[in-house]
C-alpha positions as CSV (number, residue, x, y, z in Angstrom):
1,M,-46.4,0.9,-87.8
2,T,-43.6,-0.6,-90.0
3,T,-43.9,-4.1,-91.4
4,P,-41.4,-6.5,-89.8
5,A,-38.5,-7.4,-92.1
6,L,-38.9,-11.1,-91.1
7,T,-42.2,-12.6,-90.3
8,L,-43.7,-15.9,-89.2
9,D,-45.1,-16.3,-92.8
10,D,-41.6,-16.2,-94.1
11,V,-40.5,-19.0,-91.8
12,R,-43.6,-21.0,-92.7
13,A,-42.8,-20.6,-96.4
14,A,-39.3,-21.8,-95.7
15,S,-40.6,-24.8,-93.8
16,A,-42.7,-25.8,-96.8
17,R,-39.7,-25.5,-99.1
18,L,-37.5,-27.6,-96.8
19,R,-40.0,-30.3,-96.1
20,D,-38.6,-33.7,-97.0
21,R,-35.2,-32.1,-97.8
22,V,-33.9,-31.6,-94.2
23,Y,-34.5,-33.6,-91.1
24,R,-37.2,-32.8,-88.6
25,T,-34.8,-33.3,-85.7
26,P,-35.9,-34.9,-82.5
27,V,-36.6,-33.1,-79.2
28,V,-34.8,-34.9,-76.4
29,T,-35.3,-34.6,-72.6
30,S,-33.0,-35.8,-69.8
31,Q,-33.9,-36.3,-66.2
32,A,-30.2,-36.0,-65.3
33,F,-30.0,-32.6,-66.9
34,D,-33.3,-31.5,-65.4
35,D,-32.1,-32.5,-61.9
36,A,-28.8,-30.8,-62.4
37,S,-30.3,-27.5,-63.7
38,G,-33.5,-27.4,-61.7
39,H,-35.6,-26.9,-64.9
40,T,-37.6,-28.9,-67.4
41,V,-35.4,-28.7,-70.5
42,F,-36.3,-29.7,-74.1
43,F,-33.3,-30.1,-76.4
44,K,-33.9,-29.4,-80.1
45,C,-31.2,-31.6,-81.5
46,E,-29.8,-29.8,-84.5
47,N,-26.6,-31.7,-83.9
48,L,-28.4,-34.6,-85.6
49,Q,-29.4,-32.4,-88.6
50,R,-28.0,-33.1,-92.2
51,A,-24.4,-31.8,-92.3
52,G,-24.4,-31.8,-88.5
53,S,-26.0,-28.5,-87.8
54,F,-29.0,-26.1,-88.3
55,K,-27.1,-24.3,-91.0
56,I,-28.5,-26.5,-93.8
57,R,-31.9,-25.0,-93.1
58,G,-30.9,-21.5,-94.0
59,A,-28.5,-22.4,-96.8
60,L,-31.0,-24.6,-98.6
61,N,-33.9,-22.2,-98.2
62,K,-31.7,-19.5,-99.7
63,L,-30.6,-21.6,-102.7
64,L,-34.2,-22.7,-103.3
65,T,-35.3,-19.1,-103.6
66,L,-32.7,-18.4,-106.3
67,T,-33.7,-18.4,-110.0
68,D,-32.5,-21.2,-112.3
69,E,-30.1,-18.7,-113.9
70,E,-28.6,-17.8,-110.5
71,R,-28.1,-21.4,-109.6
72,R,-26.4,-22.0,-113.0
73,R,-23.8,-19.3,-112.0
74,G,-23.1,-21.1,-108.7
75,V,-22.8,-19.7,-105.2
76,V,-20.0,-18.4,-102.9
77,A,-20.0,-18.4,-99.1
78,F,-17.8,-17.5,-96.2
79,S,-17.8,-19.5,-92.9
80,S,-15.8,-21.0,-90.1
81,G,-17.3,-24.3,-90.6
82,N,-21.0,-25.2,-90.2
83,H,-22.4,-22.7,-92.8
84,A,-19.7,-23.9,-95.1
85,Q,-21.0,-27.5,-94.9
86,G,-24.6,-26.4,-95.1
87,V,-23.9,-24.4,-98.3
88,A,-21.8,-27.2,-99.8
89,L,-24.6,-29.8,-99.2
90,A,-27.3,-27.3,-100.3
91,A,-25.5,-26.7,-103.5
92,R,-25.2,-30.5,-104.2
93,L,-28.9,-30.9,-103.4
94,T,-29.9,-28.1,-105.8
95,G,-27.5,-29.0,-108.6
96,T,-25.3,-26.0,-108.4
97,S,-21.6,-25.5,-107.5
98,A,-20.2,-23.8,-104.4
99,V,-17.0,-22.0,-103.5
100,V,-16.5,-21.5,-99.7
101,C,-14.1,-19.1,-98.0
102,M,-12.9,-20.7,-94.7
103,P,-10.4,-19.6,-92.1
104,S,-7.1,-21.5,-92.2
105,D,-7.6,-22.4,-88.5
106,A,-11.1,-23.9,-89.1
107,P,-11.5,-27.4,-87.5
108,A,-10.1,-30.0,-89.8
109,L,-13.3,-32.0,-89.6
110,K,-15.3,-29.1,-91.0
111,L,-12.8,-28.4,-93.8
112,E,-12.8,-32.1,-94.8
113,A,-16.6,-32.3,-94.7
114,T,-17.1,-29.1,-96.8
115,R,-14.8,-30.5,-99.5
116,G,-16.5,-33.9,-99.2
117,Y,-19.9,-32.3,-100.1
118,G,-18.2,-31.1,-103.3
119,A,-17.4,-27.5,-102.6
120,E,-14.2,-25.7,-103.5
121,V,-12.5,-24.3,-100.4
122,V,-10.5,-21.0,-100.4
123,L,-8.6,-20.4,-97.2
124,Y,-8.1,-17.1,-95.5
125,D,-6.3,-15.7,-92.4
126,R,-9.0,-15.0,-89.7
127,Q,-6.7,-12.4,-88.0
128,K,-5.8,-10.4,-91.2
129,D,-8.3,-11.0,-94.0
130,D,-11.9,-9.7,-94.5
131,R,-13.7,-12.9,-95.3
132,E,-16.8,-11.2,-96.7
133,A,-14.7,-8.9,-98.9
134,L,-12.9,-12.0,-100.2
135,A,-16.2,-13.8,-101.0
136,R,-17.6,-10.7,-102.7
137,R,-14.5,-10.3,-104.8
138,I,-14.9,-13.9,-106.0
139,A,-18.6,-13.2,-106.7
140,D,-17.6,-10.1,-108.8
141,E,-15.0,-12.1,-110.8
142,T,-17.1,-15.2,-111.4
143,G,-20.8,-14.1,-111.3
144,R,-21.5,-16.4,-108.4
145,V,-24.3,-15.5,-105.9
146,V,-23.1,-14.7,-102.3
147,V,-24.8,-16.8,-99.7
148,P,-24.1,-15.0,-96.3
149,P,-23.9,-17.0,-93.1
150,F,-26.6,-15.0,-91.3
151,D,-27.3,-11.5,-92.7
152,D,-29.9,-12.5,-95.2
153,Y,-33.7,-12.8,-94.6
154,A,-34.0,-16.1,-96.5
155,I,-31.2,-17.5,-94.3
156,M,-32.9,-16.3,-91.1
157,A,-36.3,-17.7,-92.3
158,G,-34.7,-21.1,-92.9
159,Q,-33.0,-21.1,-89.4
160,G,-36.3,-20.2,-87.8
161,T,-37.9,-23.5,-88.9
162,A,-36.0,-25.1,-86.0
163,A,-38.1,-23.1,-83.5
164,L,-41.3,-23.8,-85.5
165,E,-40.8,-27.5,-85.1
166,L,-39.7,-27.2,-81.4
167,L,-42.8,-25.3,-80.4
168,D,-45.0,-27.6,-82.4
169,D,-43.5,-30.6,-80.6
170,V,-43.5,-29.3,-77.0
171,G,-46.2,-26.8,-76.8
172,E,-45.8,-24.1,-74.1
173,L,-42.3,-22.9,-73.1
174,D,-41.3,-20.3,-70.6
175,V,-38.0,-19.6,-72.2
176,L,-36.3,-20.2,-75.5
177,V,-32.5,-20.2,-75.6
178,T,-30.1,-20.4,-78.5
179,P,-26.4,-19.5,-79.1
180,V,-25.8,-16.2,-80.8
181,G,-23.0,-15.7,-83.3
182,G,-24.0,-13.5,-86.2
183,G,-27.6,-13.8,-85.1
184,G,-29.3,-15.7,-88.0
185,L,-30.5,-18.6,-85.9
186,M,-31.7,-16.4,-83.1
187,A,-33.3,-13.9,-85.5
188,G,-35.3,-16.7,-87.1
189,C,-36.2,-18.6,-83.9
190,S,-37.1,-15.4,-81.9
191,T,-39.4,-14.3,-84.7
192,V,-41.3,-17.6,-84.5
193,A,-41.4,-17.6,-80.7
194,R,-42.5,-14.0,-80.4
195,A,-45.3,-14.6,-82.9
196,L,-46.6,-17.9,-81.6
197,R,-45.8,-17.4,-77.8
198,P,-46.0,-13.7,-77.1
199,G,-45.3,-14.1,-73.4
200,I,-42.1,-16.2,-73.9
201,T,-38.7,-15.0,-72.6
202,I,-36.1,-15.2,-75.3
203,V,-32.4,-15.3,-74.3
204,G,-29.3,-15.6,-76.4
205,V,-26.1,-16.9,-75.1
206,E,-22.5,-16.0,-76.0
207,T,-19.1,-16.9,-74.4
208,E,-17.5,-14.2,-72.2
209,T,-14.9,-13.3,-74.8
210,A,-17.2,-13.4,-77.8
211,N,-19.6,-10.9,-76.3
212,D,-20.3,-8.6,-79.3
213,T,-24.1,-9.0,-79.2
214,Y,-24.2,-8.7,-75.4
215,L,-22.3,-5.4,-75.7
216,S,-24.3,-4.2,-78.7
217,L,-27.6,-4.7,-76.9
218,R,-26.4,-2.6,-73.9
219,R,-25.1,0.1,-76.2
220,G,-28.2,0.0,-78.4
221,E,-26.2,-0.2,-81.5
222,R,-23.8,-2.7,-83.1
223,V,-20.4,-2.9,-81.4
224,S,-17.3,-4.5,-82.9
225,I,-14.8,-6.5,-80.8
226,P,-11.4,-8.0,-81.8
227,P,-11.5,-11.6,-83.1
228,P,-12.3,-13.4,-79.9
229,P,-10.5,-16.4,-78.4
230,T,-13.1,-19.0,-77.5
231,I,-13.6,-22.7,-77.8
232,A,-17.0,-22.0,-79.4
233,D,-15.6,-21.5,-82.9
234,G,-19.1,-21.0,-84.4
235,I,-19.6,-17.7,-82.5
236,R,-16.2,-16.2,-83.0
237,L,-17.8,-13.1,-84.6
238,T,-16.7,-9.6,-84.1
239,T,-20.0,-7.8,-84.6
240,P,-23.7,-8.8,-85.0
241,G,-25.3,-8.7,-88.4
242,A,-26.7,-5.4,-89.8
243,L,-30.0,-7.2,-90.6
244,T,-30.1,-9.6,-87.6
245,F,-29.3,-7.0,-84.9
246,P,-32.5,-5.0,-85.1
247,I,-34.5,-8.2,-84.8
248,L,-32.5,-9.4,-81.8
249,K,-32.9,-5.9,-80.3
250,E,-36.6,-6.2,-80.7
251,N,-37.1,-9.8,-79.5
252,L,-34.5,-10.7,-76.9
253,A,-34.9,-10.2,-73.2
254,D,-31.1,-10.5,-72.8
255,V,-27.9,-12.2,-73.8
256,A,-26.3,-14.4,-71.1
257,L,-22.6,-15.0,-71.0
258,V,-20.8,-18.3,-70.1
259,S,-17.1,-19.2,-69.7
260,D,-15.3,-21.6,-71.9
261,A,-14.9,-23.8,-68.9
262,Q,-18.7,-23.9,-68.5
263,V,-19.1,-24.8,-72.2
264,I,-16.6,-27.6,-71.8
265,E,-18.6,-28.9,-68.8
266,A,-21.8,-28.8,-70.8
267,V,-20.3,-30.7,-73.7
268,R,-19.1,-33.4,-71.2
269,F,-22.4,-33.5,-69.4
270,L,-24.4,-33.9,-72.6
271,A,-22.1,-36.6,-73.9
272,L,-21.8,-38.7,-70.7
273,R,-25.2,-38.1,-69.1
274,V,-27.6,-37.3,-71.9
275,R,-25.8,-39.4,-74.6
276,I,-25.7,-36.5,-77.1
277,V,-22.5,-35.4,-78.8
278,V,-22.5,-31.6,-79.3
279,E,-19.8,-29.3,-80.5
280,P,-18.8,-26.4,-78.1
281,T,-20.9,-23.8,-79.9
282,G,-23.9,-26.1,-79.8
283,A,-23.4,-26.5,-76.0
284,V,-23.3,-22.8,-75.3
285,P,-27.0,-22.4,-74.4
286,A,-27.0,-25.7,-72.4
287,A,-24.0,-24.3,-70.5
288,A,-26.1,-21.2,-69.6
289,V,-28.9,-23.4,-68.2
290,L,-26.6,-25.8,-66.4
291,S,-24.6,-23.1,-64.7
292,G,-27.6,-21.0,-63.6
293,R,-26.7,-18.0,-65.9
294,L,-30.3,-17.5,-67.0
295,P,-32.9,-15.5,-65.0
296,L,-35.3,-18.5,-64.4
297,E,-37.6,-19.6,-61.7
298,R,-37.0,-23.1,-60.6
299,G,-39.0,-25.6,-62.7
300,A,-39.2,-23.4,-65.8
301,R,-39.9,-25.1,-69.1
302,V,-36.9,-24.3,-71.3
303,G,-36.4,-24.9,-75.0
304,V,-32.7,-25.2,-75.9
305,V,-31.4,-25.4,-79.5
306,L,-28.3,-27.6,-79.7
307,S,-27.1,-25.9,-82.8
308,G,-24.5,-28.4,-84.0
309,G,-22.5,-31.6,-83.4
310,N,-19.4,-31.2,-85.6
311,I,-16.8,-31.5,-82.9
312,D,-13.2,-32.4,-83.6
313,P,-12.7,-36.0,-82.4
314,A,-9.4,-35.1,-80.6
315,M,-11.1,-32.2,-78.8
316,L,-14.0,-34.5,-77.8
317,V,-11.6,-37.0,-76.4
318,E,-9.8,-34.3,-74.3
319,I,-13.1,-33.0,-73.0
320,L,-14.3,-36.4,-72.0
321,K,-11.0,-37.2,-70.3
322,G,-11.5,-34.1,-68.2
């Protein structure tokens, strides 16, 4: 039997590193959401995390595992937004410098916040440029250490601390649901859930157009899709990670798909009825629960990771106006 590439011990070690450096975000319940969905839902509010998303967990864990010499050289990352902010803040917290490659169509709020944390931003064209190749070229030229958004075991371990806290706070769950982009959040969280609650059902959620993991699980191997049009910018990936996909394949029961319209409705419901502001990507798993896209018996205890809250104000206004 082969040793798992990512273990519960890895996540617990990450939790010890991150203690007092990131927030232990609250778990929120809502009778209105429970009534609308037919389930007992526990929201892990990573939208209230430092830098507005779960990404600081993985980024900071990665930077804390670097040597002093590596931190002196600085880091380089590539991201559509939340990982960018997480790396920028993690660099500031660990006394190093960061260059972040971001798509030119990234939300203005995320670009501004990344620069605000002190990172240098290099823009690229999402439709034409290979963002990872750009970051690795910068690393080769400057000696900086690449901090990937998901395909790194230290990143995954850091992200998994969200599930460690959730299960500690709520006890038994029938189902754990998170959004799936590159798979770092779900790889970490599913590793924790599978170790601590062997009988739990673990379901990832993507939008219908950004369905690379859904297709990959059905094919049994990584599938690539064109850059997908979706309101959920954090999961606009074209293929799951080389390191994350085997973990997802092992741990997930399935990937559910939701429409952009269902995501928008979930953002609106969470804001108006639960009083939680969540960005579209963060609302993807809530959309799956609310719209009945998950294979659940009525009354199931469902843990939902609301992965981020960095929504563009103009977009939020439009969504709330309906």
